[in-house]
CSV table of C-alpha atoms in Angstrom, one decimal:
chain,number,residue,atom,x,y,z
A,1,MET,CA,0.0,0.0,0.0
A,2,LYS,CA,2.8,2.4,0.9
A,3,LYS,CA,4.5,1.9,-2.4
A,4,ILE,CA,1.2,2.3,-4.3
A,5,SER,CA,0.4,5.5,-2.5
A,6,LEU,CA,3.9,6.9,-3.3
A,7,ILE,CA,3.4,6.1,-7.0
A,8,ILE,CA,0.1,7.9,-6.9
A,9,ILE,CA,1.4,11.0,-5.3
A,10,VAL,CA,4.5,11.3,-7.6
A,11,PHE,CA,2.3,10.7,-10.7
A,12,VAL,CA,0.0,13.5,-9.6
A,13,ALA,CA,3.0,15.7,-8.8
A,14,LEU,CA,4.4,15.3,-12.3
A,15,ASN,CA,1.3,15.6,-14.4
A,16,CYS,CA,-0.9,18.7,-14.1
A,17,TYR,CA,-1.1,22.0,-15.7
A,18,SER,CA,-1.5,25.8,-15.4
A,19,GLN,CA,-1.8,28.0,-18.5
A,20,ASN,CA,-1.5,31.5,-17.3
A,21,LYS,CA,1.0,33.4,-19.5
A,22,GLN,CA,0.9,36.8,-17.9
A,23,ILE,CA,4.3,38.0,-19.2
A,24,LEU,CA,3.4,37.2,-22.8
A,25,TYR,CA,-0.2,38.6,-22.6
A,26,ASN,CA,-0.4,42.0,-24.3
A,27,PHE,CA,3.4,42.0,-24.8
A,28,THR,CA,2.8,42.9,-28.5
A,29,SER,CA,6.4,43.2,-29.7
A,30,VAL,CA,6.2,39.4,-29.5
A,31,PRO,CA,3.8,38.0,-32.3
A,32,GLN,CA,2.9,35.0,-30.1
A,33,SER,CA,1.0,37.4,-27.8
A,34,MET,CA,-1.9,37.1,-30.4
A,35,LEU,CA,-2.5,33.5,-29.2
A,36,SER,CA,-3.6,34.9,-25.8
A,37,ASN,CA,-5.7,37.7,-27.4
A,38,PRO,CA,-6.6,37.6,-31.1
A,39,GLY,CA,-7.6,41.3,-30.8
A,40,SER,CA,-4.1,42.4,-29.9
A,41,ASP,CA,-2.9,45.7,-31.2
A,42,VAL,CA,-0.1,44.7,-33.6
A,43,LYS,CA,0.9,46.3,-36.8
A,44,TYR,CA,3.6,44.2,-38.5
A,45,SER,CA,3.3,44.1,-42.2
A,46,TRP,CA,4.0,40.4,-41.8
A,47,PHE,CA,5.8,38.0,-39.6
A,48,VAL,CA,6.8,34.3,-39.7
A,49,GLY,CA,7.9,32.1,-36.9
A,50,ILE,CA,11.0,30.1,-37.4
A,51,PRO,CA,9.6,26.5,-37.6
A,52,LEU,CA,10.0,24.6,-34.2
A,53,LEU,CA,11.9,27.6,-32.8
A,54,SER,CA,9.3,30.3,-32.8
A,55,GLY,CA,7.6,29.4,-29.5
A,56,PHE,CA,8.3,27.0,-26.7
A,57,SER,CA,6.9,27.3,-23.1
A,58,ALA,CA,6.8,25.1,-20.0
A,59,ASN,CA,5.1,25.6,-16.7
A,60,VAL,CA,5.5,23.5,-13.5
A,61,GLY,CA,4.0,24.2,-10.1
A,62,SER,CA,2.5,22.9,-6.9
A,63,SER,CA,0.1,24.7,-4.5
A,64,GLY,CA,0.6,22.1,-1.7
A,65,PHE,CA,4.2,21.0,-1.6
A,66,SER,CA,7.5,21.3,-3.5
A,67,VAL,CA,9.9,18.7,-4.9
A,68,TYR,CA,12.2,19.4,-1.9
A,69,ASP,CA,9.5,18.2,0.5
A,70,LEU,CA,9.5,14.8,-1.2
A,71,PHE,CA,13.1,14.2,-2.3
A,72,ALA,CA,15.3,16.3,-0.1
A,73,ASP,CA,18.5,14.4,1.0
A,74,ASN,CA,17.9,15.1,4.7
A,75,GLY,CA,17.8,11.7,6.2
A,76,VAL,CA,14.0,11.5,6.5
A,77,ASP,CA,12.4,8.3,5.3
A,78,ILE,CA,10.5,8.7,2.0
A,79,ASN,CA,7.3,7.2,3.6
A,80,ALA,CA,7.5,9.9,6.3
A,81,LYS,CA,7.9,12.6,3.6
A,82,VAL,CA,4.9,11.3,1.7
A,83,ARG,CA,2.8,11.2,5.0
A,84,ASN,CA,3.9,14.8,5.8
A,85,VAL,CA,2.8,16.0,2.3
A,86,VAL,CA,-0.5,14.2,2.4
A,87,TYR,CA,-1.3,15.3,6.1
A,88,SER,CA,-0.4,19.0,5.4
A,89,SER,CA,-2.3,19.2,2.1
A,90,SER,CA,-6.0,19.7,1.3
A,91,ARG,CA,-8.1,18.1,-1.4
A,92,ASN,CA,-8.1,21.4,-3.3
A,93,ASP,CA,-4.3,21.5,-3.6
A,94,MET,CA,-2.9,21.1,-7.1
A,95,VAL,CA,0.4,20.5,-8.8
A,96,SER,CA,1.1,21.5,-12.5
A,97,ILE,CA,2.9,21.0,-15.7
A,98,ASN,CA,2.1,22.4,-19.1
A,99,GLU,CA,4.2,22.3,-22.3
A,100,GLN,CA,3.6,23.9,-25.6
A,101,LEU,CA,5.7,23.8,-28.8
A,102,GLU,CA,4.8,26.0,-31.9
A,103,ILE,CA,5.4,24.0,-35.1
A,104,PHE,CA,4.9,26.9,-37.5
A,105,SER,CA,3.2,30.4,-37.4
A,106,GLY,CA,2.8,33.5,-39.5
A,107,GLY,CA,0.7,36.5,-40.1
A,108,PHE,CA,0.2,39.3,-42.6
A,109,LYS,CA,-1.6,42.6,-43.0
A,110,LEU,CA,-4.2,42.8,-45.8
A,111,GLY,CA,-3.7,45.3,-48.6
A,112,ASP,CA,-4.5,49.0,-48.6
A,113,TRP,CA,-8.1,48.4,-49.5
A,114,GLN,CA,-8.6,46.9,-46.0
A,115,LYS,CA,-5.5,48.3,-44.2
A,116,GLY,CA,-6.9,47.9,-40.7
A,117,SER,CA,-7.2,44.0,-41.0
A,118,TYR,CA,-4.8,41.2,-40.2
A,119,PHE,CA,-4.6,37.5,-40.6
A,120,SER,CA,-2.6,35.1,-38.5
A,121,PHE,CA,-2.2,31.3,-38.6
A,122,GLY,CA,-0.2,28.4,-37.3
A,123,MET,CA,0.0,25.1,-35.6
A,124,TYR,CA,1.2,24.1,-32.1
A,125,GLN,CA,1.5,21.0,-30.0
A,126,GLU,CA,0.4,21.0,-26.4
A,127,MET,CA,0.5,18.7,-23.5
A,128,ASP,CA,-1.5,19.4,-20.4
A,129,VAL,CA,-2.9,17.4,-17.4
A,130,PHE,CA,-4.9,18.5,-14.4
A,131,ALA,CA,-5.3,16.7,-11.1
A,132,TYR,CA,-6.2,17.6,-7.5
A,133,LEU,CA,-4.4,15.9,-4.7
A,134,PRO,CA,-6.4,12.8,-3.9
A,135,LYS,CA,-6.5,13.5,-0.2
A,136,ASP,CA,-8.9,10.8,1.1
A,137,PRO,CA,-7.7,7.9,-1.2
A,138,ALA,CA,-4.1,8.8,-0.3
A,139,LEU,CA,-4.9,8.7,3.5
A,140,LEU,CA,-6.6,5.3,3.0
A,141,ALA,CA,-3.7,3.9,1.0
A,142,LEU,CA,-1.1,5.1,3.5
A,143,ASP,CA,-2.8,4.3,6.8
A,144,GLY,CA,-5.7,2.0,6.1
A,145,ASN,CA,-9.0,2.6,7.8
A,146,ASN,CA,-8.2,1.2,11.3
A,147,LYS,CA,-7.4,4.7,12.8
A,148,TYR,CA,-10.3,6.4,11.0
A,149,LEU,CA,-13.4,4.7,12.4
A,150,GLY,CA,-16.4,6.8,11.5
A,151,LYS,CA,-14.6,8.8,8.9
A,152,VAL,CA,-16.2,8.9,5.4
A,153,PHE,CA,-13.6,8.7,2.7
A,154,ASP,CA,-14.7,10.7,-0.4
A,155,PHE,CA,-14.0,9.0,-3.8
A,156,GLY,CA,-14.8,12.4,-5.4
A,157,ASP,CA,-11.2,13.4,-4.5
A,158,LEU,CA,-10.1,11.3,-7.5
A,159,ASN,CA,-10.2,14.1,-10.1
A,160,ALA,CA,-7.7,14.2,-13.0
A,161,ARG,CA,-7.5,14.7,-16.7
A,162,GLY,CA,-4.7,14.8,-19.3
A,163,GLU,CA,-4.2,15.3,-22.9
A,164,LEU,CA,-1.6,15.4,-25.7
A,165,LEU,CA,-2.9,17.3,-28.8
A,166,SER,CA,-2.2,19.4,-31.8
A,167,VAL,CA,-4.0,22.7,-32.7
A,168,PHE,CA,-4.4,24.3,-36.1
A,169,HIS,CA,-5.6,27.9,-35.9
A,170,LEU,CA,-6.5,30.8,-38.2
A,171,GLY,CA,-7.1,34.3,-36.7
A,172,TYR,CA,-8.4,37.6,-38.0
A,173,HIS,CA,-8.5,41.0,-36.4
A,174,LYS,CA,-9.9,44.3,-37.6
A,175,ASN,CA,-9.2,47.9,-36.6
A,176,VAL,CA,-12.9,49.0,-36.3
A,177,ASN,CA,-11.8,52.5,-35.7
A,178,GLU,CA,-9.0,54.4,-34.0
A,179,LYS,CA,-10.2,53.2,-30.6
A,180,LEU,CA,-11.4,49.7,-31.1
A,181,ILE,CA,-9.8,46.5,-32.4
A,182,LEU,CA,-11.7,43.2,-32.5
A,183,GLY,CA,-10.3,39.7,-33.2
A,184,VAL,CA,-11.4,36.1,-33.6
A,185,ARG,CA,-9.5,32.9,-33.9
A,186,GLY,CA,-10.8,29.5,-35.1
A,187,LYS,CA,-9.2,26.3,-34.0
A,188,ILE,CA,-9.2,22.7,-35.0
A,189,TYR,CA,-8.1,20.3,-32.2
A,190,SER,CA,-6.6,16.9,-32.9
A,191,SER,CA,-6.3,14.8,-29.7
A,192,ILE,CA,-3.5,12.3,-29.7
A,193,PHE,CA,-4.0,10.9,-26.2
A,194,ASN,CA,-6.6,11.6,-23.6
A,195,VAL,CA,-7.3,10.5,-20.0
A,196,SER,CA,-10.3,12.0,-18.2
A,197,SER,CA,-11.7,11.1,-14.8
A,198,THR,CA,-13.4,14.2,-13.3
A,199,LYS,CA,-16.9,13.3,-12.2
A,200,ASN,CA,-16.3,10.5,-9.7
A,201,SER,CA,-18.4,10.1,-6.6
A,202,GLY,CA,-18.8,7.5,-3.8
A,203,TYR,CA,-17.6,6.9,-0.3
A,204,PHE,CA,-16.1,4.4,2.1
A,205,TYR,CA,-16.6,4.2,5.9
A,206,THR,CA,-16.1,1.9,8.8
A,207,ILE,CA,-18.2,2.0,12.0
A,208,GLN,CA,-18.2,-0.2,15.1
A,209,GLY,CA,-21.4,-2.2,15.8
A,210,THR,CA,-22.2,-4.5,18.7
A,211,ASN,CA,-20.2,-7.4,20.0
A,212,SER,CA,-16.9,-6.2,18.4
A,213,ILE,CA,-18.5,-6.4,15.0
A,214,TYR,CA,-17.5,-3.8,12.4
A,215,ASP,CA,-19.7,-2.5,9.6
A,216,GLN,CA,-17.9,-1.4,6.5
A,217,VAL,CA,-19.6,0.2,3.4
A,218,ILE,CA,-18.3,1.0,0.0
A,219,SER,CA,-20.3,2.9,-2.6
A,220,ALA,CA,-18.4,3.6,-5.8
A,221,ASN,CA,-19.2,5.5,-9.0
A,222,VAL,CA,-15.8,5.9,-10.6
A,223,LEU,CA,-15.3,6.3,-14.4
A,224,VAL,CA,-12.0,6.7,-16.3
A,225,ASN,CA,-12.3,7.6,-20.0
A,226,THR,CA,-9.3,7.1,-22.3
A,227,SER,CA,-8.7,7.6,-26.0
A,228,GLY,CA,-5.7,7.0,-28.2
A,229,PHE,CA,-4.2,4.2,-26.1
A,230,SER,CA,-6.2,1.0,-26.8
A,231,ASN,CA,-4.4,0.1,-30.0
A,232,TYR,CA,-1.1,-0.1,-28.1
A,233,THR,CA,-2.3,-2.5,-25.4
A,234,ASN,CA,-3.3,-5.6,-27.4
A,235,ASN,CA,-0.5,-7.2,-29.6
A,236,TYR,CA,0.2,-3.9,-31.4
A,237,SER,CA,2.3,-4.5,-34.5
A,238,GLY,CA,2.2,-1.0,-36.1
A,239,ASN,CA,4.6,1.9,-36.0
A,240,VAL,CA,4.1,4.2,-32.9
A,241,LYS,CA,5.9,7.1,-34.5
A,242,SER,CA,3.9,7.2,-37.7
A,243,ASP,CA,0.7,6.8,-35.7
A,244,ILE,CA,1.5,9.8,-33.6
A,245,ILE,CA,2.4,11.9,-36.6
A,246,LYS,CA,-0.9,10.9,-38.3
A,247,LYS,CA,-2.9,11.8,-35.1
A,248,THR,CA,-1.0,15.1,-35.0
A,249,LEU,CA,-1.9,15.9,-38.6
A,250,LEU,CA,-5.7,15.8,-38.0
A,251,GLY,CA,-5.9,12.0,-37.8
A,252,GLY,CA,-6.8,11.9,-34.0
A,253,ASN,CA,-10.0,12.7,-32.3
A,254,LEU,CA,-11.2,16.0,-33.6
A,255,GLY,CA,-12.7,19.1,-32.0
A,256,LEU,CA,-13.5,22.7,-32.7
A,257,GLY,CA,-12.7,25.9,-30.7
A,258,VAL,CA,-12.8,29.6,-31.0
A,259,ASP,CA,-10.9,32.6,-29.3
A,260,LEU,CA,-12.3,36.1,-29.0
A,261,GLY,CA,-10.5,39.3,-28.1
A,262,LEU,CA,-10.5,43.0,-28.2
A,263,THR,CA,-8.4,46.1,-27.5
A,264,TYR,CA,-10.0,49.4,-26.7
A,265,TYR,CA,-8.5,52.9,-26.2
A,266,PRO,CA,-10.7,55.2,-24.2
A,267,GLN,CA,-7.8,57.6,-24.4
A,268,LYS,CA,-4.7,57.5,-26.5
A,269,ASN,CA,-2.5,56.4,-23.5
A,270,ILE,CA,-5.1,54.3,-21.7
A,271,GLN,CA,-5.8,50.8,-23.0
A,272,PHE,CA,-8.2,48.1,-22.1
A,273,THR,CA,-8.0,44.5,-23.4
A,274,ALA,CA,-10.0,41.3,-22.9
A,275,SER,CA,-10.0,37.8,-24.4
A,276,LEU,CA,-11.8,34.5,-24.2
A,277,VAL,CA,-9.5,31.6,-25.2
A,278,ASP,CA,-10.3,28.0,-26.0
A,279,ILE,CA,-14.1,28.0,-26.1
A,280,GLY,CA,-14.1,24.5,-27.5
A,281,PHE,CA,-14.5,20.8,-27.2
A,282,ILE,CA,-13.1,17.5,-28.5
A,283,LYS,CA,-15.3,14.5,-29.5
A,284,HIS,CA,-13.5,11.2,-28.6
A,285,SER,CA,-14.7,8.3,-30.8
A,286,LYS,CA,-11.4,6.7,-32.0
A,287,GLU,CA,-9.5,4.2,-29.9
A,288,VAL,CA,-11.8,4.8,-26.9
A,289,LYS,CA,-11.9,2.7,-23.8
A,290,SER,CA,-13.5,3.5,-20.5
A,291,TYR,CA,-13.2,1.7,-17.1
A,292,SER,CA,-16.0,1.8,-14.6
A,293,TYR,CA,-16.2,0.9,-11.0
A,294,LYS,CA,-19.8,1.2,-10.0
A,295,GLY,CA,-21.8,-0.5,-7.2
A,296,PHE,CA,-22.4,-0.9,-3.4
A,297,TYR,CA,-20.8,-3.3,-1.0
A,298,ASN,CA,-21.4,-3.9,2.7
A,299,TYR,CA,-19.0,-6.0,4.7
A,300,VAL,CA,-19.6,-7.1,8.3
A,301,GLY,CA,-16.7,-8.6,10.1
A,302,LEU,CA,-14.6,-8.9,13.3
A,303,THR,CA,-11.6,-6.8,12.0
A,304,PRO,CA,-11.7,-3.1,11.4
A,305,ASP,CA,-9.1,-3.3,8.7
A,306,PHE,CA,-10.7,-3.4,5.3
A,307,ALA,CA,-8.9,-6.4,3.8
A,308,LEU,CA,-10.4,-9.2,1.7
A,309,GLY,CA,-7.5,-11.4,2.8
A,310,ASN,CA,-7.2,-14.8,1.2
A,311,SER,CA,-10.9,-15.6,1.0
A,312,ASN,CA,-11.8,-16.3,-2.5
A,313,ASP,CA,-15.5,-16.0,-1.5
A,314,LEU,CA,-15.0,-12.5,-0.2
A,315,ILE,CA,-13.0,-11.4,-3.3
A,316,GLN,CA,-15.7,-12.8,-5.6
A,317,GLU,CA,-18.4,-11.2,-3.4
A,318,PHE,CA,-16.7,-7.8,-3.7
A,319,ASN,CA,-16.1,-8.1,-7.4
A,320,ASP,CA,-19.8,-9.0,-8.0
A,321,ALA,CA,-20.9,-6.1,-6.0
A,322,ILE,CA,-18.5,-3.5,-7.5
A,323,PRO,CA,-17.4,-4.9,-10.9
A,324,LEU,CA,-14.8,-3.5,-13.2
A,325,ASP,CA,-16.6,-2.8,-16.5
A,326,THR,CA,-14.7,-2.0,-19.7
A,327,LEU,CA,-16.7,0.1,-22.1
A,328,ASN,CA,-16.2,1.3,-25.7
A,329,VAL,CA,-18.4,4.5,-25.9
A,330,THR,CA,-17.7,8.0,-27.2
A,331,TYR,CA,-17.3,10.9,-24.9
A,332,THR,CA,-16.8,14.6,-25.1
A,333,THR,CA,-14.2,16.8,-23.3
A,334,TRP,CA,-14.2,20.5,-23.0
A,335,ARG,CA,-11.0,22.5,-23.3
A,336,PRO,CA,-9.9,24.5,-20.3
A,337,PHE,CA,-11.6,27.9,-20.9
A,338,LYS,CA,-9.5,31.0,-20.2
A,339,PHE,CA,-10.4,34.6,-19.6
A,340,ASN,CA,-7.8,37.5,-19.7
A,341,SER,CA,-8.3,41.2,-19.1
A,342,SER,CA,-6.0,44.1,-18.6
A,343,ILE,CA,-5.9,47.8,-18.2
A,344,GLN,CA,-2.8,49.9,-19.0
A,345,TYR,CA,-1.6,53.5,-18.7
A,346,SER,CA,1.2,54.6,-20.9
A,347,PHE,CA,3.4,57.6,-20.5
A,348,GLY,CA,6.8,59.1,-21.5
A,349,ASP,CA,8.1,59.8,-25.1
A,350,GLY,CA,9.6,56.6,-26.5
A,351,ARG,CA,10.0,57.8,-30.1
A,352,SER,CA,13.3,58.2,-31.9
A,353,SER,CA,14.4,59.4,-35.3
A,354,ASP,CA,15.2,55.8,-36.4
A,355,CYS,CA,12.2,54.1,-34.8
A,356,ASN,CA,11.3,50.9,-36.7
A,357,CYS,CA,7.9,50.6,-34.9
A,358,ILE,CA,7.6,46.8,-35.1
A,359,GLY,CA,5.0,46.8,-32.4
A,360,ASN,CA,2.1,49.2,-32.2
A,361,ASP,CA,1.3,52.9,-31.6
A,362,GLU,CA,2.3,52.4,-28.0
A,363,ASN,CA,5.9,52.7,-29.2
A,364,LYS,CA,5.5,56.4,-28.9
A,365,TYR,CA,5.4,55.9,-25.1
A,366,ALA,CA,8.5,54.7,-23.4
A,367,ASN,CA,6.7,53.4,-20.3
A,368,ALA,CA,3.5,51.6,-19.3
A,369,VAL,CA,2.0,50.3,-16.1
A,370,GLY,CA,-1.0,48.0,-15.8
A,371,ALA,CA,-2.9,45.2,-14.2
A,372,GLN,CA,-4.1,41.9,-15.6
A,373,LEU,CA,-6.7,39.4,-14.4
A,374,PHE,CA,-6.6,35.7,-15.5
A,375,VAL,CA,-9.3,33.1,-14.9
A,376,MET,CA,-9.3,29.5,-16.1
A,377,SER,CA,-12.0,26.9,-15.7
A,378,ALA,CA,-11.3,23.9,-13.5
A,379,PRO,CA,-13.5,20.9,-12.3
A,380,ARG,CA,-14.2,22.3,-8.9
A,381,SER,CA,-13.7,26.1,-9.0
A,382,PRO,CA,-12.0,28.5,-11.4
A,383,LEU,CA,-8.3,29.2,-11.0
A,384,MET,CA,-7.4,32.9,-10.8
A,385,ALA,CA,-4.3,35.1,-11.0
A,386,LEU,CA,-3.8,38.8,-10.6
A,387,THR,CA,-0.8,40.5,-12.1
A,388,GLY,CA,0.7,44.0,-11.9
A,389,TYR,CA,3.3,44.9,-14.5
A,390,TYR,CA,5.6,47.6,-15.8
A,391,ARG,CA,6.7,47.7,-19.4
A,392,ARG,CA,9.7,49.8,-20.7
A,393,GLN,CA,10.9,50.5,-24.2
A,394,ILE,CA,14.6,50.8,-23.3
A,395,PHE,CA,15.6,51.6,-27.0
A,396,ASP,CA,14.2,50.7,-30.3
A,397,ALA,CA,15.5,47.2,-30.4
A,398,LEU,CA,14.8,46.2,-26.8
A,399,GLU,CA,11.6,46.1,-24.8
A,400,VAL,CA,11.3,44.7,-21.2
A,401,LYS,CA,8.3,43.7,-19.1
A,402,ALA,CA,8.4,43.1,-15.3
A,403,THR,CA,5.5,41.4,-13.6
A,404,TYR,CA,4.3,40.6,-10.0
A,405,THR,CA,1.7,37.9,-9.8
A,406,ILE,CA,-0.5,36.5,-7.0
A,407,ASP,CA,-2.0,33.1,-7.9
A,408,SER,CA,-2.9,29.7,-6.5
A,409,PHE,CA,0.8,28.7,-6.4
A,410,SER,CA,2.6,31.7,-5.1
A,411,SER,CA,2.0,35.1,-3.6
A,412,ARG,CA,5.4,36.5,-4.6
A,413,ASN,CA,5.8,35.6,-8.3
A,414,VAL,CA,8.2,38.0,-9.9
A,415,GLY,CA,8.7,37.6,-13.7
A,416,LEU,CA,10.7,39.3,-16.4
A,417,GLY,CA,10.3,39.4,-20.2
A,418,LEU,CA,12.8,40.6,-22.8
A,419,SER,CA,12.0,41.1,-26.5
A,420,THR,CA,14.7,42.3,-28.9
A,421,THR,CA,14.6,42.8,-32.6
A,422,VAL,CA,17.9,43.0,-34.5
A,423,GLY,CA,17.3,43.7,-38.2
A,424,LYS,CA,14.3,41.5,-39.0
A,425,VAL,CA,15.0,38.8,-36.3
A,426,ASN,CA,12.9,39.0,-33.2
A,427,PHE,CA,14.1,37.0,-30.1
A,428,TYR,CA,12.1,36.8,-26.8
A,429,LEU,CA,12.8,35.2,-23.5
A,430,LEU,CA,10.2,35.3,-20.6
A,431,ALA,CA,10.8,33.8,-17.2
A,432,ASP,CA,8.6,33.6,-14.1
A,433,ASN,CA,9.1,33.2,-10.4
A,434,LEU,CA,12.7,34.5,-10.5
A,435,LEU,CA,13.0,34.7,-6.7
A,436,GLU,CA,12.8,30.9,-6.6
A,437,TYR,CA,15.8,30.2,-8.8
A,438,ARG,CA,18.1,30.3,-5.8
A,439,ASP,CA,16.9,26.8,-5.1
A,440,ILE,CA,14.4,25.6,-7.6
A,441,SER,CA,13.7,22.4,-5.7
A,442,LYS,CA,11.8,24.5,-3.1
A,443,ALA,CA,9.9,26.5,-5.7
A,444,ASN,CA,6.1,26.1,-5.9
A,445,SER,CA,6.0,27.2,-9.6
A,446,LEU,CA,8.3,27.9,-12.4
A,447,SER,CA,7.7,28.9,-16.1
A,448,PHE,CA,9.6,30.1,-19.1
A,449,GLN,CA,9.0,30.9,-22.8
A,450,LEU,CA,11.3,31.7,-25.7
A,451,GLY,CA,11.3,31.9,-29.4
A,452,LEU,CA,12.6,33.4,-32.7
A,453,ASN,CA,10.5,35.2,-35.4
A,454,ILE,CA,11.2,37.1,-38.6
A,455,ILE,CA,9.3,40.4,-38.5
A,456,PHE,CA,8.7,43.0,-41.2
A,457,PRO,CA,7.4,46.3,-39.7
A,458,ASP,CA,4.5,48.3,-41.1
A,459,LYS,CA,6.1,51.2,-43.0
A,460,ASN,CA,2.8,53.1,-42.6
A,461,THR,CA,3.0,53.1,-38.8
A,462,PRO,CA,3.8,56.6,-37.6
A,463,ASP,CA,6.9,57.4,-35.7
C-alpha cells in the first residue's frame, strides 16, 4: 500500500497544468501574444515564426508542496515525507505542468483596401494534465481505515485529466476605428492521447457495531475515460511514431474551438484589453476505452481493517458487488476555458528618429504600467491570478516587461520578459518566479517561454 500510494502522489505531482502566460499577454512586440488575445494591437506588415523555434513554453507548479518536500536528502524516510505531504495538504491543492511547442506560425496585414485588417495562422502541439491531490484515497492507501473509524472517505477526491494534442488555428482581427480592435481565432483540435476522470463520486466508511462487529460500506461510482491508447495494449504491430504523426496531422479525435479578443483605447494612452481563449470541445470516438467501478458493497466482520484477505469467496463477493466494467463508448471533453483582461496606462516619449515601430502605436510611449486578471475553468472552482506589470521601451531594439503575480501557487511571483529585434529577427525570453531560482527544488512554480521570429514592420506606422 505504501509503495502504491507513493506512486500515486508522484504521478499527480508530475502531471498537471497551469496555462497563465501573464508576461506574454499584451506584450505585443512578440507575435505569439496574439495567441492569448486575437484582438491584440499589432501592426507588423507580416511575420513568420522560425519552424519549431518560434515558440516553446513550459510551466511547472504545486500549491501544496515542493519537490524538496518529497526528495530532499535530509535523512528523513520517504514514507514519512509522503505522509507529511498528504497530512499537510488539502483536497483542493494542485500541482502543475504544461508544455507547448509551436510547429509553425505566421501573419500578414491585408492590402490598402482593408489596411486595418490582419490574418494570422499556425499550428502548435500542447500537453497538459490536471489533477487535484487525492486526499482521502491517499490517506486510506497510507494508513488503512483502522485509525479512521467513523470517517467517510470521499472518492470524489479522484479528479484528474490529461491530454496530448495538436492545434491548427486561423485568426483575423480588424481595426474597427481608432479606438477599437476586434479579433477572432478559429481552432481545430486533434487529440493524440486523452485520459479523463473528473466526475467521480462515492464513499467508504467503517463503524463499530455491537459485540466487536465492524460494519464497512463502499459505494463507488468511478469512471476513467481514455482515447488514443487502446491500439497499443493488445498485440500492437504497427509503428508508434507514424501513428502519432498521423494523429498530430488531424488524424486523431477532432474538436473545434474559438478565441475572441479586443483592444480598446478610451484615451490614446489608456488601454483596455480582454480575451476569451479555448471556447471549444473534442469528441472522442477513436480508440476509446472506459473503465467503470460502480456499485455498493457492505462487509460485516470482526476486524476493522478493510482487507479481503485470502478468502476467494470475499473477493468474488466484492467483485460481484462493484465490478470493473470495460466500455467502448464515445465521450466529449471541453478544453480549459481561459479569460484574460488588462488595463494599462502609458506615459513618456519613446519615439526616436530611427524608430522601426515593429509593435504598435504604444511605441511612442516609453513606459506603461498595468494590471491583468486571468481566470481558467477547472473541475471544482476557477483558477485565478492577478498581475501587476511595468513595461519599458529601453531603446528601439529592446523592450522589457516586469510582472508581479499572485495566484494559487505563489504570492510572490516575480517575472521578467525581454523582446529584442535585430534587423528583422525577433528573439524573446520570458521567465517567471525569478526569486525561486536560488533553489528551484523549493519552488512552488516555475515557467519560461522563448522563441525566434522574422518580423517586417509596417512602414505606414507613424513614428
